[in-house]
mmCIF file of N, CA and C in Angstrom:
data_model
loop_
_atom_site.group_PDB
_atom_site.id
_atom_site.type_symbol
_atom_site.label_atom_id
_atom_site.label_comp_id
_atom_site.label_asym_id
_atom_site.label_seq_id
_atom_site.Cartn_x
_atom_site.Cartn_y
_atom_site.Cartn_z
ATOM 1 N N MET A 1 -15.385 89.540 7.779
ATOM 2 C CA MET A 1 -14.990 88.416 6.959
ATOM 3 C C MET A 1 -13.585 88.214 7.260
ATOM 4 N N LYS A 2 -12.892 88.999 7.927
ATOM 5 C CA LYS A 2 -11.569 88.749 8.279
ATOM 6 C C LYS A 2 -11.428 87.748 9.481
ATOM 7 N N ASN A 3 -12.644 87.956 10.289
ATOM 8 C CA ASN A 3 -12.633 87.017 11.565
ATOM 9 C C ASN A 3 -13.338 85.865 11.090
ATOM 10 N N LEU A 4 -13.945 85.806 10.039
ATOM 11 C CA LEU A 4 -14.677 84.407 9.782
ATOM 12 C C LEU A 4 -13.883 83.339 9.122
ATOM 13 N N LEU A 5 -12.758 83.712 8.241
ATOM 14 C CA LEU A 5 -11.938 82.887 7.800
ATOM 15 C C LEU A 5 -11.116 82.137 9.006
ATOM 16 N N PRO A 6 -10.553 82.918 9.795
ATOM 17 C CA PRO A 6 -9.687 82.075 10.759
ATOM 18 C C PRO A 6 -10.562 81.276 11.623
ATOM 19 N N ALA A 7 -11.737 81.673 11.767
ATOM 20 C CA ALA A 7 -12.754 80.929 12.686
ATOM 21 C C ALA A 7 -13.134 79.538 12.033
ATOM 22 N N ILE A 8 -13.327 79.562 10.542
ATOM 23 C CA ILE A 8 -13.729 78.417 9.946
ATOM 24 C C ILE A 8 -12.476 77.444 9.908
ATOM 25 N N PHE A 9 -11.257 78.192 9.852
ATOM 26 C CA PHE A 9 -9.974 77.271 9.610
ATOM 27 C C PHE A 9 -9.832 76.615 11.184
ATOM 28 N N ILE A 10 -9.981 77.381 12.197
ATOM 29 C CA ILE A 10 -9.822 76.733 13.441
ATOM 30 C C ILE A 10 -10.929 75.597 13.739
ATOM 31 N N PHE A 11 -12.065 76.040 13.402
ATOM 32 C CA PHE A 11 -13.337 74.858 13.470
ATOM 33 C C PHE A 11 -13.082 73.772 12.859
ATOM 34 N N THR A 12 -12.420 73.725 11.470
ATOM 35 C CA THR A 12 -12.174 72.537 10.760
ATOM 36 C C THR A 12 -11.027 71.826 11.346
ATOM 37 N N ILE A 13 -9.955 72.513 11.944
ATOM 38 C CA ILE A 13 -8.814 71.742 12.733
ATOM 39 C C ILE A 13 -9.486 71.180 13.796
ATOM 40 N N LEU A 14 -10.292 71.699 14.741
ATOM 41 C CA LEU A 14 -10.796 71.213 15.868
ATOM 42 C C LEU A 14 -11.646 69.829 15.454
ATOM 43 N N LEU A 15 -12.464 69.989 14.409
ATOM 44 C CA LEU A 15 -13.153 68.720 14.040
ATOM 45 C C LEU A 15 -12.324 67.578 13.582
ATOM 46 N N THR A 16 -11.280 68.061 12.837
ATOM 47 C CA THR A 16 -10.356 66.810 12.420
ATOM 48 C C THR A 16 -9.605 66.368 13.554
ATOM 49 N N ALA A 17 -9.176 67.155 14.412
ATOM 50 C CA ALA A 17 -8.257 66.714 15.669
ATOM 51 C C ALA A 17 -9.011 65.868 16.563
ATOM 52 N N CYS A 18 -10.377 66.352 16.831
ATOM 53 C CA CYS A 18 -11.212 65.741 17.887
ATOM 54 C C CYS A 18 -11.967 64.476 17.160
ATOM 55 N N SER A 19 -11.737 64.228 16.067
ATOM 56 C CA SER A 19 -12.628 63.136 15.426
ATOM 57 C C SER A 19 -11.909 61.790 15.965
ATOM 58 N N LYS A 20 -12.716 60.715 15.874
ATOM 59 C CA LYS A 20 -12.367 59.361 16.410
ATOM 60 C C LYS A 20 -11.494 58.890 15.485
ATOM 61 N N LYS A 21 -10.293 58.426 15.939
ATOM 62 C CA LYS A 21 -9.125 57.850 14.970
ATOM 63 C C LYS A 21 -9.488 56.203 14.894
ATOM 64 N N GLU A 22 -9.288 55.765 13.787
ATOM 65 C CA GLU A 22 -9.431 54.267 13.347
ATOM 66 C C GLU A 22 -8.233 53.648 13.529
ATOM 67 N N THR A 23 -7.950 52.790 14.327
ATOM 68 C CA THR A 23 -6.858 52.174 14.475
ATOM 69 C C THR A 23 -6.945 50.694 13.767
ATOM 70 N N PRO A 24 -5.872 50.221 13.245
ATOM 71 C CA PRO A 24 -5.860 49.069 12.420
ATOM 72 C C PRO A 24 -6.214 47.951 13.394
ATOM 73 N N ASP A 25 -7.351 47.131 12.975
ATOM 74 C CA ASP A 25 -7.793 45.967 13.750
ATOM 75 C C ASP A 25 -6.923 44.752 13.558
ATOM 76 N N ILE A 26 -6.093 44.684 14.518
ATOM 77 C CA ILE A 26 -5.122 43.439 14.667
ATOM 78 C C ILE A 26 -5.869 42.238 15.115
ATOM 79 N N ASN A 27 -6.968 42.481 16.106
ATOM 80 C CA ASN A 27 -7.605 41.261 16.549
ATOM 81 C C ASN A 27 -8.595 40.703 15.489
ATOM 82 N N ALA A 28 -8.936 41.370 14.425
ATOM 83 C CA ALA A 28 -9.743 40.767 13.392
ATOM 84 C C ALA A 28 -8.903 39.707 12.656
ATOM 85 N N GLU A 29 -7.626 39.972 12.578
ATOM 86 C CA GLU A 29 -6.864 39.030 11.908
ATOM 87 C C GLU A 29 -6.574 37.817 12.647
ATOM 88 N N GLN A 30 -6.454 37.821 13.835
ATOM 89 C CA GLN A 30 -6.149 36.783 14.776
ATOM 90 C C GLN A 30 -7.456 35.901 14.999
ATOM 91 N N GLU A 31 -8.648 36.413 14.871
ATOM 92 C CA GLU A 31 -9.974 35.730 15.071
ATOM 93 C C GLU A 31 -10.262 34.850 13.845
ATOM 94 N N ILE A 32 -9.584 35.086 12.707
ATOM 95 C CA ILE A 32 -10.000 34.242 11.486
ATOM 96 C C ILE A 32 -9.365 32.861 11.732
ATOM 97 N N LYS A 33 -10.281 31.938 11.746
ATOM 98 C CA LYS A 33 -9.800 30.504 12.028
ATOM 99 C C LYS A 33 -10.203 29.825 10.812
ATOM 100 N N VAL A 34 -9.226 28.929 10.290
ATOM 101 C CA VAL A 34 -9.565 28.060 9.101
ATOM 102 C C VAL A 34 -9.972 26.826 9.613
ATOM 103 N N ARG A 35 -11.120 26.222 9.029
ATOM 104 C CA ARG A 35 -11.639 24.932 9.482
ATOM 105 C C ARG A 35 -11.292 24.043 8.476
ATOM 106 N N TYR A 36 -10.624 22.855 8.935
ATOM 107 C CA TYR A 36 -10.081 21.889 7.993
ATOM 108 C C TYR A 36 -11.046 20.575 8.309
ATOM 109 N N ASP A 37 -11.175 19.691 7.275
ATOM 110 C CA ASP A 37 -11.935 18.509 7.421
ATOM 111 C C ASP A 37 -11.210 17.512 8.359
ATOM 112 N N THR A 38 -9.818 17.496 8.246
ATOM 113 C CA THR A 38 -9.219 16.551 9.138
ATOM 114 C C THR A 38 -8.297 17.443 10.158
ATOM 115 N N THR A 39 -7.933 16.704 11.219
ATOM 116 C CA THR A 39 -7.152 17.158 12.177
ATOM 117 C C THR A 39 -5.777 16.638 12.111
ATOM 118 N N ALA A 40 -4.739 17.547 12.089
ATOM 119 C CA ALA A 40 -3.461 16.941 12.126
ATOM 120 C C ALA A 40 -3.077 16.630 13.521
ATOM 121 N N ILE A 41 -2.391 15.302 13.778
ATOM 122 C CA ILE A 41 -1.929 14.868 15.065
ATOM 123 C C ILE A 41 -0.484 14.939 15.000
ATOM 124 N N ASP A 42 0.145 15.746 15.833
ATOM 125 C CA ASP A 42 1.624 15.769 15.955
ATOM 126 C C ASP A 42 2.003 14.409 16.545
ATOM 127 N N SER A 43 3.211 13.983 15.996
ATOM 128 C CA SER A 43 3.775 12.673 16.651
ATOM 129 C C SER A 43 4.043 12.752 18.188
ATOM 130 N N PHE A 44 4.261 13.881 18.623
ATOM 131 C CA PHE A 44 4.357 14.022 20.122
ATOM 132 C C PHE A 44 3.110 14.369 20.864
ATOM 133 N N SER A 45 1.973 14.510 20.239
ATOM 134 C CA SER A 45 0.831 14.880 20.954
ATOM 135 C C SER A 45 0.227 13.801 21.638
ATOM 136 N N THR A 46 -0.777 14.006 22.465
ATOM 137 C CA THR A 46 -1.476 12.945 23.228
ATOM 138 C C THR A 46 -2.338 12.044 22.443
ATOM 139 N N GLY A 47 -2.664 12.464 21.140
ATOM 140 C CA GLY A 47 -3.544 11.372 20.392
ATOM 141 C C GLY A 47 -2.731 10.595 19.475
ATOM 142 N N ALA A 48 -1.405 10.934 19.241
ATOM 143 C CA ALA A 48 -0.443 10.284 18.558
ATOM 144 C C ALA A 48 -0.336 8.672 18.988
ATOM 145 N N VAL A 49 -0.146 7.812 17.944
ATOM 146 C CA VAL A 49 -0.059 6.409 18.247
ATOM 147 C C VAL A 49 1.337 6.060 17.452
ATOM 148 N N SER A 50 2.173 5.288 18.099
ATOM 149 C CA SER A 50 3.551 4.910 17.485
ATOM 150 C C SER A 50 3.265 3.895 16.431
ATOM 151 N N VAL A 51 4.146 3.749 15.495
ATOM 152 C CA VAL A 51 3.947 2.634 14.365
ATOM 153 C C VAL A 51 3.849 1.301 14.947
ATOM 154 N N ASP A 52 4.548 0.923 15.969
ATOM 155 C CA ASP A 52 4.643 -0.414 16.482
ATOM 156 C C ASP A 52 3.198 -0.713 17.095
ATOM 157 N N ILE A 53 2.603 0.283 17.879
ATOM 158 C CA ILE A 53 1.308 0.122 18.384
ATOM 159 C C ILE A 53 0.262 -0.074 17.446
ATOM 160 N N ALA A 54 0.353 0.800 16.487
ATOM 161 C CA ALA A 54 -0.731 0.727 15.252
ATOM 162 C C ALA A 54 -0.513 -0.669 14.486
ATOM 163 N N ARG A 55 0.640 -1.211 14.435
ATOM 164 C CA ARG A 55 0.812 -2.470 13.830
ATOM 165 C C ARG A 55 0.169 -3.566 14.635
ATOM 166 N N LYS A 56 0.440 -3.543 15.885
ATOM 167 C CA LYS A 56 -0.177 -4.514 16.778
ATOM 168 C C LYS A 56 -1.645 -4.376 16.842
ATOM 169 N N ILE A 57 -2.204 -3.250 16.704
ATOM 170 C CA ILE A 57 -3.805 -3.114 16.705
ATOM 171 C C ILE A 57 -4.194 -3.553 15.385
ATOM 172 N N LYS A 58 -3.573 -3.190 14.296
ATOM 173 C CA LYS A 58 -4.059 -3.946 12.985
ATOM 174 C C LYS A 58 -3.814 -5.413 13.015
ATOM 175 N N MET A 59 -2.803 -5.922 13.509
ATOM 176 C CA MET A 59 -2.729 -7.407 13.538
ATOM 177 C C MET A 59 -3.634 -8.110 14.412
ATOM 178 N N SER A 60 -4.094 -7.501 15.485
ATOM 179 C CA SER A 60 -5.211 -8.166 16.343
ATOM 180 C C SER A 60 -6.525 -8.008 15.856
ATOM 181 N N SER A 61 -6.849 -7.258 14.738
ATOM 182 C CA SER A 61 -8.139 -7.101 14.291
ATOM 183 C C SER A 61 -8.749 -8.347 13.660
ATOM 184 N N PRO A 62 -10.029 -8.520 13.733
ATOM 185 C CA PRO A 62 -10.439 -9.780 13.177
ATOM 186 C C PRO A 62 -10.395 -9.911 11.642
ATOM 187 N N GLN A 63 -10.504 -8.810 10.939
ATOM 188 C CA GLN A 63 -10.256 -8.939 9.520
ATOM 189 C C GLN A 63 -8.816 -9.333 9.047
ATOM 190 N N TYR A 64 -7.856 -8.944 9.626
ATOM 191 C CA TYR A 64 -6.379 -9.172 9.513
ATOM 192 C C TYR A 64 -6.200 -10.759 9.830
ATOM 193 N N LEU A 65 -6.849 -11.166 11.007
ATOM 194 C CA LEU A 65 -6.565 -12.414 11.285
ATOM 195 C C LEU A 65 -7.345 -13.422 10.109
ATOM 196 N N ASP A 66 -8.423 -13.043 9.711
ATOM 197 C CA ASP A 66 -9.088 -13.777 8.914
ATOM 198 C C ASP A 66 -8.399 -13.881 7.414
ATOM 199 N N SER A 67 -7.908 -12.777 7.212
ATOM 200 C CA SER A 67 -7.043 -12.686 5.958
ATOM 201 C C SER A 67 -5.743 -13.484 5.982
ATOM 202 N N ILE A 68 -5.238 -13.573 7.135
ATOM 203 C CA ILE A 68 -3.967 -14.436 7.332
ATOM 204 C C ILE A 68 -4.383 -15.917 7.324
ATOM 205 N N LYS A 69 -5.556 -16.288 7.893
ATOM 206 C CA LYS A 69 -6.090 -17.700 7.638
ATOM 207 C C LYS A 69 -6.309 -18.043 6.203
ATOM 208 N N GLN A 70 -6.997 -17.063 5.380
ATOM 209 C CA GLN A 70 -7.319 -17.404 4.030
ATOM 210 C C GLN A 70 -5.910 -17.549 3.031
ATOM 211 N N VAL A 71 -5.017 -16.766 3.513
ATOM 212 C CA VAL A 71 -3.604 -16.916 2.814
ATOM 213 C C VAL A 71 -3.013 -18.157 3.122
ATOM 214 N N LYS A 72 -2.954 -18.709 4.423
ATOM 215 C CA LYS A 72 -2.512 -20.076 4.713
ATOM 216 C C LYS A 72 -3.050 -21.131 3.966
ATOM 217 N N LYS A 73 -4.610 -21.107 3.845
ATOM 218 C CA LYS A 73 -5.268 -22.161 3.184
ATOM 219 C C LYS A 73 -4.849 -22.034 1.819
ATOM 220 N N ALA A 74 -4.851 -21.001 1.100
ATOM 221 C CA ALA A 74 -4.400 -20.838 -0.341
ATOM 222 C C ALA A 74 -2.960 -21.471 -0.395
ATOM 223 N N GLN A 75 -2.125 -21.177 0.461
ATOM 224 C CA GLN A 75 -0.839 -21.624 0.341
ATOM 225 C C GLN A 75 -0.694 -23.179 0.524
ATOM 226 N N GLU A 76 -1.416 -23.632 1.302
ATOM 227 C CA GLU A 76 -1.493 -25.190 1.697
ATOM 228 C C GLU A 76 -2.142 -25.754 0.245
ATOM 229 N N GLU A 77 -3.256 -25.191 -0.284
ATOM 230 C CA GLU A 77 -3.641 -25.815 -1.643
ATOM 231 C C GLU A 77 -2.618 -25.781 -2.723
ATOM 232 N N GLU A 78 -1.965 -24.785 -2.778
ATOM 233 C CA GLU A 78 -0.959 -24.650 -3.727
ATOM 234 C C GLU A 78 0.185 -25.737 -3.597
ATOM 235 N N LYS A 79 0.412 -25.926 -2.292
ATOM 236 C CA LYS A 79 1.468 -26.918 -2.037
ATOM 237 C C LYS A 79 1.007 -28.305 -2.395
ATOM 238 N N LYS A 80 -0.192 -28.629 -2.068
ATOM 239 C CA LYS A 80 -0.835 -29.997 -2.513
ATOM 240 C C LYS A 80 -0.995 -30.101 -3.979
ATOM 241 N N LEU A 81 -1.352 -28.892 -4.720
ATOM 242 C CA LEU A 81 -1.505 -29.156 -6.209
ATOM 243 C C LEU A 81 0.149 -29.293 -6.791
ATOM 244 N N LYS A 82 1.064 -28.727 -6.038
ATOM 245 C CA LYS A 82 2.452 -28.798 -6.671
ATOM 246 C C LYS A 82 2.854 -30.230 -6.548
ATOM 247 N N ALA A 83 2.474 -30.846 -5.267
ATOM 248 C CA ALA A 83 2.899 -32.245 -4.852
ATOM 249 C C ALA A 83 2.231 -33.135 -5.872
ATOM 250 N N GLU A 84 1.069 -32.896 -6.275
ATOM 251 C CA GLU A 84 0.407 -33.838 -7.007
ATOM 252 C C GLU A 84 0.938 -33.757 -8.551
ATOM 253 N N LEU A 85 1.314 -32.591 -8.922
ATOM 254 C CA LEU A 85 1.890 -32.454 -10.199
ATOM 255 C C LEU A 85 3.263 -33.166 -10.238
ATOM 256 N N GLU A 86 4.001 -32.983 -9.092
ATOM 257 C CA GLU A 86 5.323 -33.715 -9.240
ATOM 258 C C GLU A 86 5.104 -35.147 -9.216
ATOM 259 N N LYS A 87 4.246 -35.795 -8.589
ATOM 260 C CA LYS A 87 3.943 -37.072 -8.570
ATOM 261 C C LYS A 87 3.577 -37.593 -9.933
ATOM 262 N N GLU A 88 2.660 -36.741 -10.612
ATOM 263 C CA GLU A 88 2.227 -37.140 -11.935
ATOM 264 C C GLU A 88 3.483 -37.051 -12.978
ATOM 265 N N ASN A 89 4.192 -36.034 -12.800
ATOM 266 C CA ASN A 89 5.317 -35.844 -13.779
ATOM 267 C C ASN A 89 6.467 -37.034 -13.626
ATOM 268 N N LYS A 90 6.686 -37.472 -12.295
ATOM 269 C CA LYS A 90 7.427 -38.539 -12.036
ATOM 270 C C LYS A 90 6.929 -39.713 -12.640
ATOM 271 N N GLN A 91 5.815 -40.046 -12.441
ATOM 272 C CA GLN A 91 5.107 -41.176 -13.190
ATOM 273 C C GLN A 91 5.128 -41.227 -14.579
ATOM 274 N N LYS A 92 4.931 -40.121 -15.249
ATOM 275 C CA LYS A 92 5.057 -39.945 -16.765
ATOM 276 C C LYS A 92 6.658 -40.116 -17.074
ATOM 277 N N ALA A 93 7.475 -39.624 -16.368
ATOM 278 C CA ALA A 93 8.892 -39.802 -16.643
ATOM 279 C C ALA A 93 9.325 -41.263 -16.582
ATOM 280 N N GLU A 94 8.780 -42.013 -15.420
ATOM 281 C CA GLU A 94 9.092 -43.373 -15.484
ATOM 282 C C GLU A 94 8.492 -44.159 -16.534
ATOM 283 N N GLU A 95 7.437 -43.984 -16.832
ATOM 284 C CA GLU A 95 6.637 -44.767 -18.125
ATOM 285 C C GLU A 95 7.417 -44.348 -19.259
ATOM 286 N N GLU A 96 7.963 -43.159 -19.612
ATOM 287 C CA GLU A 96 8.637 -42.903 -20.784
ATOM 288 C C GLU A 96 10.055 -43.734 -20.651
ATOM 289 N N LYS A 97 10.510 -43.696 -19.482
ATOM 290 C CA LYS A 97 11.929 -44.485 -19.461
ATOM 291 C C LYS A 97 11.640 -45.868 -19.715
ATOM 292 N N LYS A 98 10.636 -46.491 -19.262
ATOM 293 C CA LYS A 98 10.276 -47.797 -19.320
ATOM 294 C C LYS A 98 10.186 -48.171 -21.063
ATOM 295 N N LYS A 99 9.320 -47.234 -21.632
ATOM 296 C CA LYS A 99 9.059 -47.423 -22.918
ATOM 297 C C LYS A 99 10.459 -47.349 -23.700
ATOM 298 N N THR A 100 11.305 -46.285 -23.474
ATOM 299 C CA THR A 100 12.535 -46.144 -24.232
ATOM 300 C C THR A 100 13.465 -47.333 -23.910
ATOM 301 N N ASP A 101 13.371 -47.829 -22.699
ATOM 302 C CA ASP A 101 14.214 -49.205 -22.369
ATOM 303 C C ASP A 101 13.619 -50.302 -23.184
ATOM 304 N N ALA A 102 12.390 -50.387 -23.154
ATOM 305 C CA ALA A 102 11.804 -51.589 -24.003
ATOM 306 C C ALA A 102 12.144 -51.647 -25.454
ATOM 307 N N GLU A 103 11.969 -50.314 -26.120
ATOM 308 C CA GLU A 103 12.440 -50.188 -27.366
ATOM 309 C C GLU A 103 13.866 -50.352 -27.692
ATOM 310 N N LYS A 104 14.743 -49.932 -26.690
ATOM 311 C CA LYS A 104 16.215 -50.313 -26.884
ATOM 312 C C LYS A 104 16.385 -51.703 -26.804
ATOM 313 N N LYS A 105 15.697 -52.469 -25.939
ATOM 314 C CA LYS A 105 15.990 -53.969 -25.944
ATOM 315 C C LYS A 105 15.478 -54.624 -27.092
ATOM 316 N N LYS A 106 14.412 -54.114 -27.607
ATOM 317 C CA LYS A 106 13.866 -54.637 -28.882
ATOM 318 C C LYS A 106 14.840 -54.439 -30.080
ATOM 319 N N LYS A 107 15.393 -53.133 -30.078
ATOM 320 C CA LYS A 107 16.397 -52.979 -31.119
ATOM 321 C C LYS A 107 17.538 -53.786 -31.059
ATOM 322 N N THR A 108 18.017 -53.852 -29.713
ATOM 323 C CA THR A 108 19.286 -54.663 -29.625
ATOM 324 C C THR A 108 19.094 -56.132 -29.904
ATOM 325 N N SER A 109 17.770 -56.648 -29.506
ATOM 326 C CA SER A 109 17.494 -58.081 -29.730
ATOM 327 C C SER A 109 17.414 -58.384 -31.114
ATOM 328 N N GLU A 110 16.795 -57.289 -31.843
ATOM 329 C CA GLU A 110 16.619 -57.507 -33.420
ATOM 330 C C GLU A 110 18.024 -57.323 -34.132
ATOM 331 N N ALA A 111 18.770 -56.473 -33.548
ATOM 332 C CA ALA A 111 20.166 -56.128 -34.201
ATOM 333 C C ALA A 111 21.130 -57.338 -33.918
ATOM 334 N N ALA A 112 21.184 -58.009 -32.708
ATOM 335 C CA ALA A 112 21.958 -59.051 -32.496
ATOM 336 C C ALA A 112 21.868 -60.174 -33.445
ATOM 337 N N PRO A 113 20.630 -60.636 -33.799
ATOM 338 C CA PRO A 113 20.563 -62.003 -34.741
ATOM 339 C C PRO A 113 21.091 -61.461 -36.084
ATOM 340 N N VAL A 114 20.909 -60.191 -36.483
ATOM 341 C CA VAL A 114 21.315 -59.839 -37.814
ATOM 342 C C VAL A 114 22.859 -59.795 -37.835
ATOM 343 N N ASN A 115 23.488 -59.392 -36.756
ATOM 344 C CA ASN A 115 24.811 -59.444 -36.609
ATOM 345 C C ASN A 115 25.509 -60.844 -36.587
ATOM 346 N N GLU A 116 24.773 -61.714 -35.968
ATOM 347 C CA GLU A 116 25.214 -63.159 -35.871
ATOM 348 C C GLU A 116 25.226 -63.862 -37.197
ATOM 349 N N THR A 117 24.288 -63.611 -38.043
ATOM 350 C CA THR A 117 24.126 -64.326 -39.385
ATOM 351 C C THR A 117 25.311 -63.697 -40.292
ATOM 352 N N LYS A 118 25.672 -62.589 -40.011
ATOM 353 C CA LYS A 118 26.476 -62.003 -40.976
ATOM 354 C C LYS A 118 27.875 -62.542 -40.518
ATOM 355 N N THR A 119 28.215 -62.690 -39.267
ATOM 356 C CA THR A 119 29.537 -63.318 -38.835
ATOM 357 C C THR A 119 29.649 -64.791 -39.014
ATOM 358 N N GLU A 120 28.612 -65.564 -39.227
ATOM 359 C CA GLU A 120 28.799 -66.904 -39.416
ATOM 360 C C GLU A 120 29.142 -67.195 -40.643
#
């Protein structure tokens, strides 16, 4: 029994010393890749487009050119409407001036004989 205890002790030490050691798996952390729906493009990367070039591309698109044409047509229509309104307003103002002038003439012509009769 005296020989058995040290033998068991040595046997357990050998089993634990010779067992396969587990190292922390560093590669497992590096292999995890997050997948995104969109890809970020750095402003200095090959796929990046400068702001000026993007604006030129947008301006050359048919949709943009069509929208510019529509805006110009709308502006021209507004100018025409404003010009017509100004003409109508001028005509109304002239008619009102004529009416007021005619009323003043009538009043002065009516008032003049009344004043003449009093002075005579």
